[in-house]
Amino acid sequence: MNYSGTAVSEGVAIGTVYLYQRARPQIEAYSAGTPAEEAAAYDAASLAARAELETLRERLLSAGDQEKADIFGAHLELLTDEVMDGEIREAIREEGLSAPQAVERVFTAYAALLSQMDDPLIREREMDLRDVCGRLLRGLAGEAEEPSLSRLPGPVILVAEDLLPSDTAALDREHVLGIVTEVGGSTSHTAIIARSHEIPAVLGVREICRLLHTGQEIILDAVEGTIRTEWSEEERASYEKKRRQVLRRQARAKQYLACTPVTRDGVRIEVELNIASADPKELEPARYTDGVGLFRSEFLYMGRDQLPDEEEQFQAYRRVLLAYGDRPVVLRTMDIGGDKPLECLELPKEDNPFLGNRALRLCFQRPELFHTQLRAALRASVFGNLWLMFPMVASIEDIRRAKEALRKAREELGAQGIPYAPGMKVGIMVEIPSIALLADKAAQEVDFASIGTNDLVQYTTAVDRGNPEVRQYYQTFHPAVFRLIGMVVRAFSQQGKPVGVCGEMGGNPLTAAVLLGLGIRRLSMGAASLAPIKELVCAIDCEQAREIAETVCACSTAQEAEEYLRGWFDHLICQEE
Ligand code: PEP
Ligand code: MG
């Protein structure tokens, strides 16, 4: 049989399945007492969970694994969160809920709030909540700790419904050949962990836990996103070959991390980084990049109960600017609302959040929020090379209105004698087809553009990018999207204005080759893509890229374009080998 899902961490694995199933804590049999007894039971479970987490954390710290220890540190924070703790106690006291019911209700409500988001950092918090909730419920049900992934029975392909942060923290990396899960996509917690440990992974494979069993031999192809349970000797040999090829390719790509990205015919390509905070960890790859192509500023507003004030925002922007010196830092104004609700801001629920009151639209509706951010950005602009970018622009009016808000913020700072960089570049994200089609007009209004391909694919193909039911319709290789990008590049280039790409397409070597062929000279991506993209840039020449772009733009279907690109890429790699 063949099963398919989303390949989120490239590689091939051949091995036996280890089916990992977390039993749901048996709280149905729990017999509740008086509210006072339930409060005492909750206290005891909370103390026991705290002791478990502290032990786990200490153990990892003494093994020198700070990163994993931090996961349990974050769990300790959630466990002692005053707001949630207060709500649980109130539900027991005022509503007469049992301790497990109260814990489950409060944690589930907070997790549900975060589960809607695409953003990996926020989704990680949702997983953390579920994880801590499970620990508390197990304690209340009097159950022992779950079997841990730290003691695997030899090299296995891990198959699970989903993996929680405490699972991955405990993961016996040496013995995991691959990962398959039923839920999750390319931005899920498991995907991030798999990529950072370089474990081949295919996620979002429906019902796979029911279809496979421990000990069964499978082939996991995390290039194509497939799982095979049967094969011939010849097929097995060809997967073995593919596995070795991918490993060689990955090892070689790493050597490119520190190189200067120049095409074979001598064209310098700017390779930039996407970041979401001013955390030292996020700033670490700065030395390998030409700047920040996308600073997703909305993360500063998330996961907290109060909005960040001007000073806090200013400090965060300044830290990033100082880390980058003269290199550009493209700060995107807040892209919140709709599917990215904020705890610290009451927003009405919408039926079509992706088509709703998000990003710039929300800024126009809440001018005080926008004004604070613009002031913070302007104040920070004197500490480096800040480029300001507006997301979700659909019309020329949007651009003019946003620029007017910026003018007001400048004027106010000027009147207060507060310095800002007068020449700060102002640009837009091109992620809605209406503005892509009007790119020639838009280019007259701004200094630069960056194409947000994640949303451009979503809005061009009318597919909700967060809805797994329509995953197959979200076609990154859709020729219509390539054609639109080509139009935008031509319009901005004709007016001598820089245009880059900061969506996922920029970090995928297959689509990046097309982008280069369409005339893109700035690509921004997550840290894991820097080396493979630099390798691609160094291997290609502009004429070759132009032919590739011409071919995919002339394709009738996304499948045709993807097959052509994969064939071309394998050929390129074979030539290199
Ligand atoms: C995009 O839409 O391509 C993009 C980079 O923005 P986000 O993924 O944050 O919506
Ligand atoms: Mg976007």
Coordinates of C-alpha atoms and ligand atoms in Angstrom, one line a residue:
M1 CA 0.0 0.0 0.0
N2 CA 1.0 3.6 -0.5
Y3 CA 0.0 6.5 1.9
S4 CA 0.7 10.1 1.4
G5 CA 1.1 13.2 3.5
T6 CA 3.3 16.4 3.6
A7 CA 7.0 15.9 3.4
V8 CA 8.3 18.4 6.0
S9 CA 11.9 17.3 6.5
E10 CA 13.6 15.9 3.5
G11 CA 15.1 12.4 3.5
V12 CA 14.4 8.7 2.9
A13 CA 14.2 6.1 5.6
I14 CA 13.8 2.3 5.4
G15 CA 13.1 0.6 8.6
T16 CA 10.6 -0.8 11.1
V17 CA 7.7 1.0 12.6
Y18 CA 7.4 2.0 16.2
L19 CA 3.9 3.0 16.9
Y20 CA 3.8 5.5 19.7
Q21 CA 0.4 6.0 21.2
R22 CA -0.3 8.2 24.2
A23 CA -3.1 6.8 26.2
R24 CA -5.7 9.4 27.2
P25 CA -5.7 9.7 31.0
Q26 CA -8.6 7.7 32.4
I27 CA -10.5 10.5 34.1
E28 CA -14.0 9.1 33.4
A29 CA -13.6 6.8 36.4
Y30 CA -12.6 9.6 38.6
S31 CA -14.8 10.1 41.6
A32 CA -15.2 13.7 42.6
G33 CA -15.4 15.0 46.1
T34 CA -16.5 18.3 47.6
P35 CA -15.1 21.5 46.1
A36 CA -12.6 21.7 49.0
E37 CA -11.5 18.1 48.3
E38 CA -11.2 18.8 44.6
A39 CA -9.1 21.9 45.2
A40 CA -6.8 19.8 47.4
A41 CA -6.6 17.1 44.7
Y42 CA -5.7 19.8 42.1
D43 CA -3.0 21.2 44.5
A44 CA -1.5 17.8 45.0
A45 CA -1.5 17.0 41.2
S46 CA 0.0 20.4 40.5
L47 CA 2.8 19.9 43.1
A48 CA 3.5 16.4 41.8
A49 CA 3.7 17.7 38.2
R50 CA 6.0 20.5 39.2
A51 CA 8.3 18.0 40.9
E52 CA 8.3 15.8 37.8
L53 CA 9.1 18.7 35.5
E54 CA 11.8 20.0 37.8
T55 CA 13.5 16.6 37.8
L56 CA 13.3 16.3 34.0
R57 CA 14.7 19.8 33.7
E58 CA 17.6 19.3 36.1
R59 CA 18.5 16.0 34.4
L60 CA 18.7 17.7 31.0
L61 CA 20.6 20.7 32.4
S62 CA 23.2 18.4 34.0
A63 CA 23.5 16.6 30.7
G64 CA 24.3 20.1 29.2
D65 CA 21.1 20.1 27.0
Q66 CA 19.9 23.7 27.6
E67 CA 17.5 23.7 24.6
K68 CA 15.5 20.7 25.8
A69 CA 15.7 21.8 29.4
D70 CA 14.0 25.0 28.3
I71 CA 11.0 23.1 27.1
F72 CA 10.4 21.8 30.6
G73 CA 11.1 25.3 32.0
A74 CA 8.3 26.6 29.8
H75 CA 6.0 23.9 31.1
L76 CA 6.8 24.9 34.6
E77 CA 5.8 28.4 33.8
L78 CA 2.5 27.2 32.3
L79 CA 1.8 25.1 35.4
T80 CA 2.3 28.1 37.6
D81 CA 0.5 30.6 35.4
E82 CA -1.6 32.7 37.7
V83 CA -4.4 33.3 35.3
M84 CA -5.0 29.7 34.4
D85 CA -4.5 28.6 38.0
G86 CA -7.1 31.2 39.1
E87 CA -9.6 30.0 36.5
I88 CA -9.2 26.4 37.5
R89 CA -9.8 27.2 41.1
E90 CA -12.8 29.3 40.3
A91 CA -14.4 26.6 38.2
I92 CA -14.0 24.1 41.1
R93 CA -15.3 26.6 43.7
E94 CA -18.0 28.4 41.8
E95 CA -19.3 25.8 39.3
G96 CA -18.6 22.7 41.3
L97 CA -16.5 21.0 38.6
S98 CA -14.2 18.2 39.6
A99 CA -10.5 18.9 39.4
P100 CA -10.0 17.0 36.1
Q101 CA -13.0 18.7 34.5
A102 CA -11.7 22.1 35.6
V103 CA -8.2 21.5 34.4
E104 CA -9.3 20.1 31.1
R105 CA -11.7 22.9 30.4
V106 CA -9.3 25.7 31.2
F107 CA -6.3 24.2 29.3
T108 CA -8.5 23.2 26.3
A109 CA -9.9 26.7 26.0
Y110 CA -6.5 28.3 25.9
A111 CA -5.1 25.6 23.6
A112 CA -8.1 26.1 21.2
L113 CA -7.3 29.8 21.0
L114 CA -3.8 29.1 19.9
S115 CA -4.6 26.1 17.6
Q116 CA -6.0 28.3 14.9
M117 CA -2.6 29.9 14.2
D118 CA -0.2 29.1 11.4
D119 CA 2.7 30.5 13.2
P120 CA 5.1 27.8 14.4
L121 CA 6.1 29.6 17.6
I122 CA 2.5 30.1 18.7
R123 CA 1.5 26.6 17.8
E124 CA 4.3 25.3 19.9
R125 CA 2.7 27.0 22.9
E126 CA -0.5 25.2 22.1
M127 CA 1.3 21.8 22.2
D128 CA 2.9 22.8 25.5
L129 CA -0.5 23.5 26.9
R130 CA -1.8 20.1 25.8
D131 CA 1.3 18.5 27.2
V132 CA 1.0 20.1 30.7
C133 CA -2.7 19.4 30.8
G134 CA -2.0 15.7 30.1
R135 CA 0.5 15.6 32.9
L136 CA -2.0 17.1 35.4
L137 CA -4.8 14.8 34.3
R138 CA -2.5 11.7 34.6
G139 CA -1.6 12.9 38.1
L140 CA -5.3 13.3 39.0
A141 CA -6.1 9.8 37.6
G142 CA -3.3 8.3 39.6
E143 CA -1.5 7.1 36.4
A144 CA 2.3 6.7 36.1
E145 CA 4.3 8.8 33.5
E146 CA 3.8 7.9 29.9
P147 CA 6.3 5.6 28.1
S148 CA 9.1 7.8 27.0
L149 CA 10.6 8.1 23.6
S150 CA 14.0 8.2 25.2
R151 CA 14.2 4.3 25.3
L152 CA 13.4 3.1 21.8
P153 CA 13.9 -0.6 20.9
G154 CA 16.6 0.1 18.3
P155 CA 16.5 2.1 15.0
V156 CA 12.8 2.7 14.2
I157 CA 10.5 4.9 12.2
L158 CA 8.4 6.6 14.7
V159 CA 4.6 6.7 13.9
A160 CA 2.3 8.7 16.1
E161 CA -0.9 10.6 16.0
D162 CA 1.1 13.7 17.0
L163 CA 4.2 14.4 19.1
L164 CA 4.1 16.7 22.0
P165 CA 7.0 18.9 23.0
S166 CA 7.9 16.6 26.0
D167 CA 8.0 13.7 23.5
T168 CA 10.4 15.4 21.2
A169 CA 12.5 16.7 24.1
A170 CA 12.9 13.1 25.3
L171 CA 13.5 11.8 21.8
D172 CA 16.2 9.2 21.4
R173 CA 17.6 10.9 18.2
E174 CA 20.2 8.1 17.6
H175 CA 17.4 5.6 17.1
V176 CA 14.9 7.6 15.1
L177 CA 15.2 6.9 11.4
G178 CA 12.1 8.9 10.4
I179 CA 8.8 10.4 11.7
V180 CA 5.3 9.9 10.5
T181 CA 2.3 11.6 12.1
E182 CA -1.4 11.9 11.4
V183 CA -1.6 15.6 12.1
G184 CA 0.6 18.6 11.5
G185 CA 2.0 20.4 8.5
S186 CA 5.2 22.1 7.5
T187 CA 5.0 24.7 10.3
S188 CA 4.0 22.4 13.1
H189 CA 6.2 21.7 16.2
T190 CA 7.1 18.2 15.0
A191 CA 8.2 19.6 11.6
I192 CA 10.5 22.1 13.2
I193 CA 12.0 19.5 15.4
A194 CA 12.4 17.0 12.6
R195 CA 14.2 19.6 10.4
S196 CA 16.5 20.8 13.2
H197 CA 17.5 17.2 13.9
E198 CA 17.6 16.3 10.2
I199 CA 15.1 13.4 10.6
P200 CA 13.1 12.6 7.5
A201 CA 9.4 13.3 8.3
V202 CA 6.1 13.0 6.6
L203 CA 3.2 14.6 8.5
G204 CA -0.6 14.8 8.0
V205 CA -1.0 11.1 7.0
R206 CA -4.6 10.4 7.8
E207 CA -5.3 7.4 10.1
I208 CA -1.8 6.1 9.7
C209 CA -1.7 4.8 13.3
R210 CA -4.6 2.5 12.4
L211 CA -3.0 1.4 9.2
L212 CA 0.5 0.4 10.4
H213 CA 1.7 -1.7 13.4
T214 CA 4.9 -1.9 15.4
G215 CA 7.5 -4.0 13.8
Q216 CA 6.2 -3.6 10.2
E217 CA 8.8 -2.7 7.7
I218 CA 8.1 0.5 5.6
I219 CA 9.8 2.9 3.3
L220 CA 9.4 6.5 4.2
D221 CA 10.0 8.9 1.3
A222 CA 10.1 12.4 2.8
V223 CA 11.0 13.9 -0.6
E224 CA 7.7 12.9 -2.2
G225 CA 5.7 12.7 1.0
T226 CA 4.9 8.9 0.7
I227 CA 4.9 5.8 2.8
R228 CA 5.1 2.4 1.2
T229 CA 4.4 -0.9 2.8
E230 CA 5.3 -3.1 -0.2
W231 CA 8.0 -3.0 -2.8
S232 CA 10.2 -5.1 -5.0
E233 CA 13.9 -5.7 -4.5
E234 CA 14.6 -3.3 -7.4
E235 CA 12.4 -0.6 -5.8
R236 CA 14.1 -1.0 -2.5
A237 CA 17.5 -0.6 -4.1
S238 CA 16.3 2.6 -5.8
Y239 CA 15.1 4.0 -2.5
E240 CA 18.4 3.1 -0.9
K241 CA 20.1 5.0 -3.7
K242 CA 17.8 8.0 -3.2
R243 CA 18.5 7.9 0.5
R244 CA 22.2 8.1 -0.1
Q245 CA 21.8 10.9 -2.7
V246 CA 19.7 13.0 -0.3
L247 CA 22.3 12.6 2.5
R248 CA 25.1 13.5 0.2
R249 CA 23.2 16.5 -1.1
Q250 CA 22.4 17.7 2.5
A251 CA 26.1 17.3 3.5
R252 CA 27.2 19.2 0.5
A253 CA 24.7 22.0 1.0
K254 CA 26.0 22.7 4.5
Q255 CA 29.3 23.7 3.0
Y256 CA 27.6 26.6 1.3
L257 CA 26.3 28.2 4.5
A258 CA 29.1 30.7 4.8
C259 CA 29.6 31.3 1.0
T260 CA 28.7 34.5 -0.9
P261 CA 25.7 33.6 -3.1
V262 CA 26.7 34.4 -6.7
T263 CA 25.3 32.7 -9.7
R264 CA 27.7 31.0 -12.2
D265 CA 27.4 34.0 -14.5
G266 CA 28.4 36.3 -11.7
V267 CA 25.1 37.8 -10.5
R268 CA 25.0 38.5 -6.7
I269 CA 21.8 37.3 -5.1
E270 CA 20.8 38.7 -1.7
V271 CA 20.0 35.8 0.7
E272 CA 18.1 37.1 3.7
L273 CA 16.5 35.7 6.8
N274 CA 12.9 35.6 8.1
I275 CA 12.7 36.2 11.9
A276 CA 9.9 36.6 14.4
S277 CA 11.7 38.1 17.4
A278 CA 14.8 39.8 18.6
D279 CA 15.9 36.6 20.5
P280 CA 19.6 36.0 20.4
K281 CA 18.9 32.5 19.0
E282 CA 17.1 34.1 16.0
L283 CA 19.8 36.6 15.5
E284 CA 22.6 33.9 15.5
P285 CA 22.5 33.2 11.7
A286 CA 23.0 36.9 11.0
R287 CA 26.5 36.3 9.9
Y288 CA 25.4 34.1 7.0
T289 CA 22.9 36.5 5.6
D290 CA 22.5 39.8 3.7
G291 CA 19.9 41.1 6.1
V292 CA 16.5 40.4 7.4
G293 CA 14.0 40.1 4.6
L294 CA 11.0 39.7 6.9
F295 CA 10.7 40.5 10.6
R296 CA 7.2 39.2 11.5
S297 CA 6.6 41.9 14.2
E298 CA 3.2 40.5 15.2
F299 CA 5.0 37.9 17.4
L300 CA 5.8 40.7 19.9
Y301 CA 2.0 41.0 20.5
M302 CA 1.2 37.3 20.9
G303 CA 1.0 35.0 23.9
R304 CA 0.6 37.8 26.4
D305 CA -2.2 39.7 28.2
Q306 CA -1.0 43.2 27.6
L307 CA 0.0 45.0 24.4
P308 CA 3.7 45.8 24.1
D309 CA 4.2 49.5 24.6
E310 CA 6.2 51.8 22.3
E311 CA 9.4 51.5 24.4
E312 CA 9.3 47.6 24.4
Q313 CA 8.8 47.6 20.6
F314 CA 11.5 50.2 20.1
Q315 CA 14.0 48.1 22.2
A316 CA 13.2 44.9 20.2
Y317 CA 13.6 46.6 16.8
R318 CA 16.8 48.3 17.9
R319 CA 18.3 45.0 19.0
V320 CA 17.7 43.5 15.6
L321 CA 19.0 46.6 13.8
L322 CA 22.2 46.7 15.8
A323 CA 22.8 43.0 15.1
Y324 CA 22.6 43.7 11.4
G325 CA 24.6 46.9 11.1
D326 CA 24.3 48.4 7.6
R327 CA 22.4 45.5 6.2
P328 CA 18.7 46.0 5.6
V329 CA 16.1 44.8 8.2
V330 CA 12.6 44.7 6.7
L331 CA 10.2 45.2 9.5
R332 CA 6.7 44.2 8.6
T333 CA 4.0 46.1 10.6
M334 CA 1.7 43.8 12.6
D335 CA 0.0 41.1 10.6
I336 CA -2.6 40.2 13.2
G337 CA -6.4 39.7 13.3
G338 CA -8.5 37.0 11.6
D339 CA -6.7 33.7 12.1
K340 CA -4.1 35.3 14.4
P341 CA -6.2 36.5 17.4
L342 CA -4.5 38.2 20.3
E343 CA -5.1 37.5 23.9
C344 CA -4.4 41.1 24.7
L345 CA -7.0 42.4 22.2
E346 CA -10.6 41.6 22.0
L347 CA -11.5 40.9 18.4
P348 CA -14.8 39.7 17.1
K349 CA -14.9 36.2 15.6
E350 CA -15.2 36.2 11.8
D351 CA -16.6 33.5 9.5
N352 CA -13.8 34.1 6.9
P353 CA -10.9 35.3 8.9
F354 CA -8.4 35.1 6.0
L355 CA -10.7 37.5 4.0
G356 CA -11.4 39.6 7.1
N357 CA -10.2 42.3 9.3
R358 CA -6.5 41.5 9.5
A359 CA -3.2 43.2 9.3
L360 CA -3.3 46.7 7.7
R361 CA -7.1 46.7 7.8
L362 CA -7.0 46.2 11.6
C363 CA -4.4 48.9 11.8
F364 CA -6.7 51.4 10.1
Q365 CA -9.5 50.4 12.4
R366 CA -7.3 50.7 15.5
P367 CA -5.1 53.7 14.6
E368 CA -3.7 54.0 18.1
L369 CA -2.1 50.6 17.8
F370 CA -0.7 51.4 14.4
H371 CA 0.6 54.8 15.6
T372 CA 2.5 53.2 18.5
Q373 CA 4.2 50.7 16.3
L374 CA 5.1 53.3 13.7
R375 CA 6.6 55.6 16.3
A376 CA 8.6 52.7 17.7
A377 CA 9.9 51.7 14.3
L378 CA 10.8 55.3 13.4
R379 CA 12.7 55.8 16.6
A380 CA 14.6 52.6 16.0
S381 CA 15.4 53.5 12.4
V382 CA 18.4 55.6 13.4
F383 CA 20.2 52.5 14.7
G384 CA 20.6 50.7 11.4
N385 CA 19.1 50.2 8.0
L386 CA 15.4 49.8 8.6
W387 CA 13.0 49.2 5.8
L388 CA 9.3 49.4 6.8
M389 CA 6.8 47.1 5.1
F390 CA 3.0 47.0 5.1
P391 CA 1.3 43.6 4.8
M392 CA -2.1 42.6 3.2
V393 CA -2.2 45.5 0.8
A394 CA -5.1 45.1 -1.6
S395 CA -5.3 48.6 -3.2
I396 CA -3.5 51.8 -3.9
E397 CA -5.7 53.5 -1.3
D398 CA -4.3 51.0 1.3
I399 CA -0.8 52.2 0.5
R400 CA -1.7 55.9 0.6
R401 CA -3.6 55.5 3.9
A402 CA -0.7 53.6 5.5
K403 CA 1.8 56.2 4.3
E404 CA -0.4 59.0 5.7
A405 CA -0.3 57.3 9.1
L406 CA 3.5 57.1 8.8
R407 CA 3.6 60.8 7.9
K408 CA 1.6 61.7 11.0
A409 CA 4.0 59.6 13.2
R410 CA 7.0 61.3 11.7
E411 CA 5.4 64.7 12.1
E412 CA 4.7 64.0 15.8
L413 CA 8.2 62.8 16.5
G414 CA 9.6 65.8 14.6
A415 CA 7.6 68.1 16.8
Q416 CA 8.9 66.4 19.9
G417 CA 12.4 66.6 18.7
I418 CA 12.8 62.8 18.6
P419 CA 15.2 61.6 15.8
Y420 CA 14.3 59.2 13.1
A421 CA 16.0 58.2 9.8
P422 CA 14.5 60.5 7.2
G423 CA 15.4 58.2 4.3
M424 CA 13.8 55.0 5.7
K425 CA 12.6 52.9 2.8
V426 CA 8.8 52.2 2.7
G427 CA 7.4 49.1 0.9
I428 CA 4.6 46.7 0.7
M429 CA 4.0 43.0 0.7
V430 CA 2.6 41.7 -2.5
E431 CA 0.4 38.8 -1.3
I432 CA -3.0 39.7 -2.7
P433 CA -3.7 39.3 -6.5
S434 CA -5.3 42.7 -6.8
I435 CA -2.1 44.5 -5.9
A436 CA 0.0 42.1 -8.0
L437 CA -2.1 43.1 -11.0
L438 CA -1.6 46.7 -10.2
A439 CA 2.1 46.4 -9.4
D440 CA 3.0 49.1 -12.0
K441 CA 0.9 51.6 -10.1
A442 CA 2.0 50.3 -6.7
A443 CA 5.7 50.7 -7.6
Q444 CA 5.1 54.4 -8.1
E445 CA 3.9 54.7 -4.5
V446 CA 6.6 52.8 -2.6
D447 CA 10.4 52.1 -2.5
F448 CA 10.3 48.3 -2.6
A449 CA 8.1 45.2 -2.6
S450 CA 8.4 41.8 -1.1
I451 CA 6.2 39.0 -2.4
G452 CA 4.5 36.9 0.2
T453 CA 4.0 33.8 -1.7
N454 CA 2.3 31.9 1.2
D455 CA -0.7 34.2 1.0
L456 CA -0.3 34.9 -2.7
V457 CA -0.9 31.2 -3.4
Q458 CA -3.8 31.2 -1.0
Y459 CA -5.6 34.2 -2.5
T460 CA -4.8 33.3 -6.1
T461 CA -6.1 29.7 -5.8
A462 CA -8.9 30.5 -3.3
V463 CA -7.6 27.9 -0.8
D464 CA -7.5 28.5 2.9
R465 CA -3.9 27.8 3.7
G466 CA -4.7 26.5 7.2
N467 CA -7.4 24.0 6.2
P468 CA -6.1 20.4 5.9
E469 CA -9.3 19.4 4.0
V470 CA -8.2 21.4 1.0
R471 CA -4.5 20.8 1.3
Q472 CA -4.2 19.3 -2.2
Y473 CA -5.6 22.5 -3.7
Y474 CA -3.0 24.7 -2.2
Q475 CA -0.6 24.4 -5.1
T476 CA 2.8 26.1 -4.7
F477 CA 3.7 25.2 -8.3
H478 CA 0.6 26.7 -9.8
P479 CA 1.6 28.3 -13.1
A480 CA -0.8 31.2 -12.5
V481 CA 1.2 32.1 -9.4
F482 CA 4.4 32.1 -11.3
R483 CA 2.9 34.3 -14.0
L484 CA 1.7 36.8 -11.4
I485 CA 5.1 36.9 -9.7
G486 CA 6.6 37.6 -13.1
M487 CA 4.3 40.6 -13.6
V488 CA 5.2 42.0 -10.2
V489 CA 9.0 41.6 -10.8
R490 CA 8.7 43.3 -14.2
A491 CA 6.7 46.2 -12.9
F492 CA 9.0 47.0 -10.0
S493 CA 12.3 46.3 -11.9
Q494 CA 11.2 48.7 -14.7
Q495 CA 11.0 51.4 -12.1
G496 CA 14.3 50.5 -10.6
K497 CA 12.7 49.4 -7.3
P498 CA 13.9 46.3 -5.4
V499 CA 11.5 43.3 -5.3
G500 CA 12.1 40.2 -3.2
V501 CA 10.3 37.1 -2.0
C502 CA 9.8 36.3 1.7
G503 CA 7.3 33.5 1.5
E504 CA 8.1 29.8 1.6
M505 CA 8.8 29.7 -2.1
G506 CA 12.0 31.6 -1.5
G507 CA 13.4 28.9 0.7
N508 CA 12.6 26.0 -1.5
P509 CA 15.4 25.4 -4.1
L510 CA 12.9 24.2 -6.8
T511 CA 10.7 27.3 -6.6
A512 CA 13.7 29.6 -5.9
A513 CA 15.1 28.6 -9.3
V514 CA 12.0 29.8 -10.9
L515 CA 12.0 33.0 -8.9
L516 CA 15.6 33.7 -10.1
G517 CA 14.5 33.1 -13.6
L518 CA 11.6 35.6 -13.2
G519 CA 14.2 38.2 -12.2
I520 CA 14.0 38.0 -8.4
R521 CA 17.4 39.0 -6.9
R522 CA 16.5 38.9 -3.2
L523 CA 15.2 35.8 -1.4
S524 CA 14.3 35.7 2.3
M525 CA 13.8 32.4 4.2
G526 CA 14.0 30.5 7.4
A527 CA 17.4 29.7 8.7
A528 CA 17.3 26.0 7.6
S529 CA 17.0 27.0 4.0
L530 CA 20.0 29.3 3.9
A531 CA 22.6 26.7 2.9
P532 CA 20.5 24.8 0.2
I533 CA 19.5 28.1 -1.4
K534 CA 23.0 29.4 -1.5
E535 CA 24.0 26.1 -3.0
L536 CA 21.3 26.5 -5.7
V537 CA 22.4 30.1 -6.4
C538 CA 26.0 29.0 -6.9
A539 CA 25.0 26.1 -9.2
I540 CA 22.7 28.0 -11.6
D541 CA 23.2 30.7 -14.2
C542 CA 20.6 33.3 -15.0
E543 CA 20.0 32.2 -18.5
Q544 CA 19.3 28.7 -17.4
A545 CA 17.0 30.0 -14.6
R546 CA 15.2 32.2 -17.2
E547 CA 14.5 29.1 -19.4
I548 CA 13.2 27.2 -16.4
A549 CA 10.8 30.1 -15.5
E550 CA 9.6 30.3 -19.1
T551 CA 8.9 26.6 -19.1
V552 CA 6.9 26.6 -15.9
C553 CA 4.9 29.7 -16.8
A554 CA 3.9 27.9 -20.0
C555 CA 2.7 24.7 -18.1
S556 CA -1.0 24.0 -17.9
T557 CA -1.0 22.5 -14.5
A558 CA 0.9 22.6 -11.2
Q559 CA 1.6 18.9 -11.5
E560 CA 3.3 19.4 -14.9
A561 CA 5.3 22.3 -13.5
E562 CA 6.4 20.4 -10.4
E563 CA 7.4 17.3 -12.4
Y564 CA 9.4 19.4 -14.7
L565 CA 11.2 21.2 -11.9
R566 CA 12.0 17.9 -10.0
G567 CA 13.4 16.4 -13.1
W568 CA 15.5 19.4 -13.8
F569 CA 16.7 19.6 -10.2
D570 CA 17.7 15.9 -10.1
H571 CA 19.6 16.5 -13.3
L572 CA 21.4 19.5 -11.8
I573 CA 22.3 17.5 -8.7
C574 CA 23.5 14.5 -10.8
Q575 CA 25.7 16.7 -12.8
E576 CA 27.2 18.1 -9.6
E577 CA 27.8 14.6 -8.2
Ligands
PEP1 C1 3.5 35.2 3.1 O1 2.3 35.4 3.1 O2 4.1 34.7 2.2 C2 4.3 35.7 4.2 C3 5.6 35.7 4.2 O3 3.6 36.1 5.3 P1 2.9 35.2 6.4 O4 3.4 33.7 6.1 O5 3.4 35.6 7.7 O6 1.5 35.4 6.1
MG2 MG 1.3 36.8 4.5

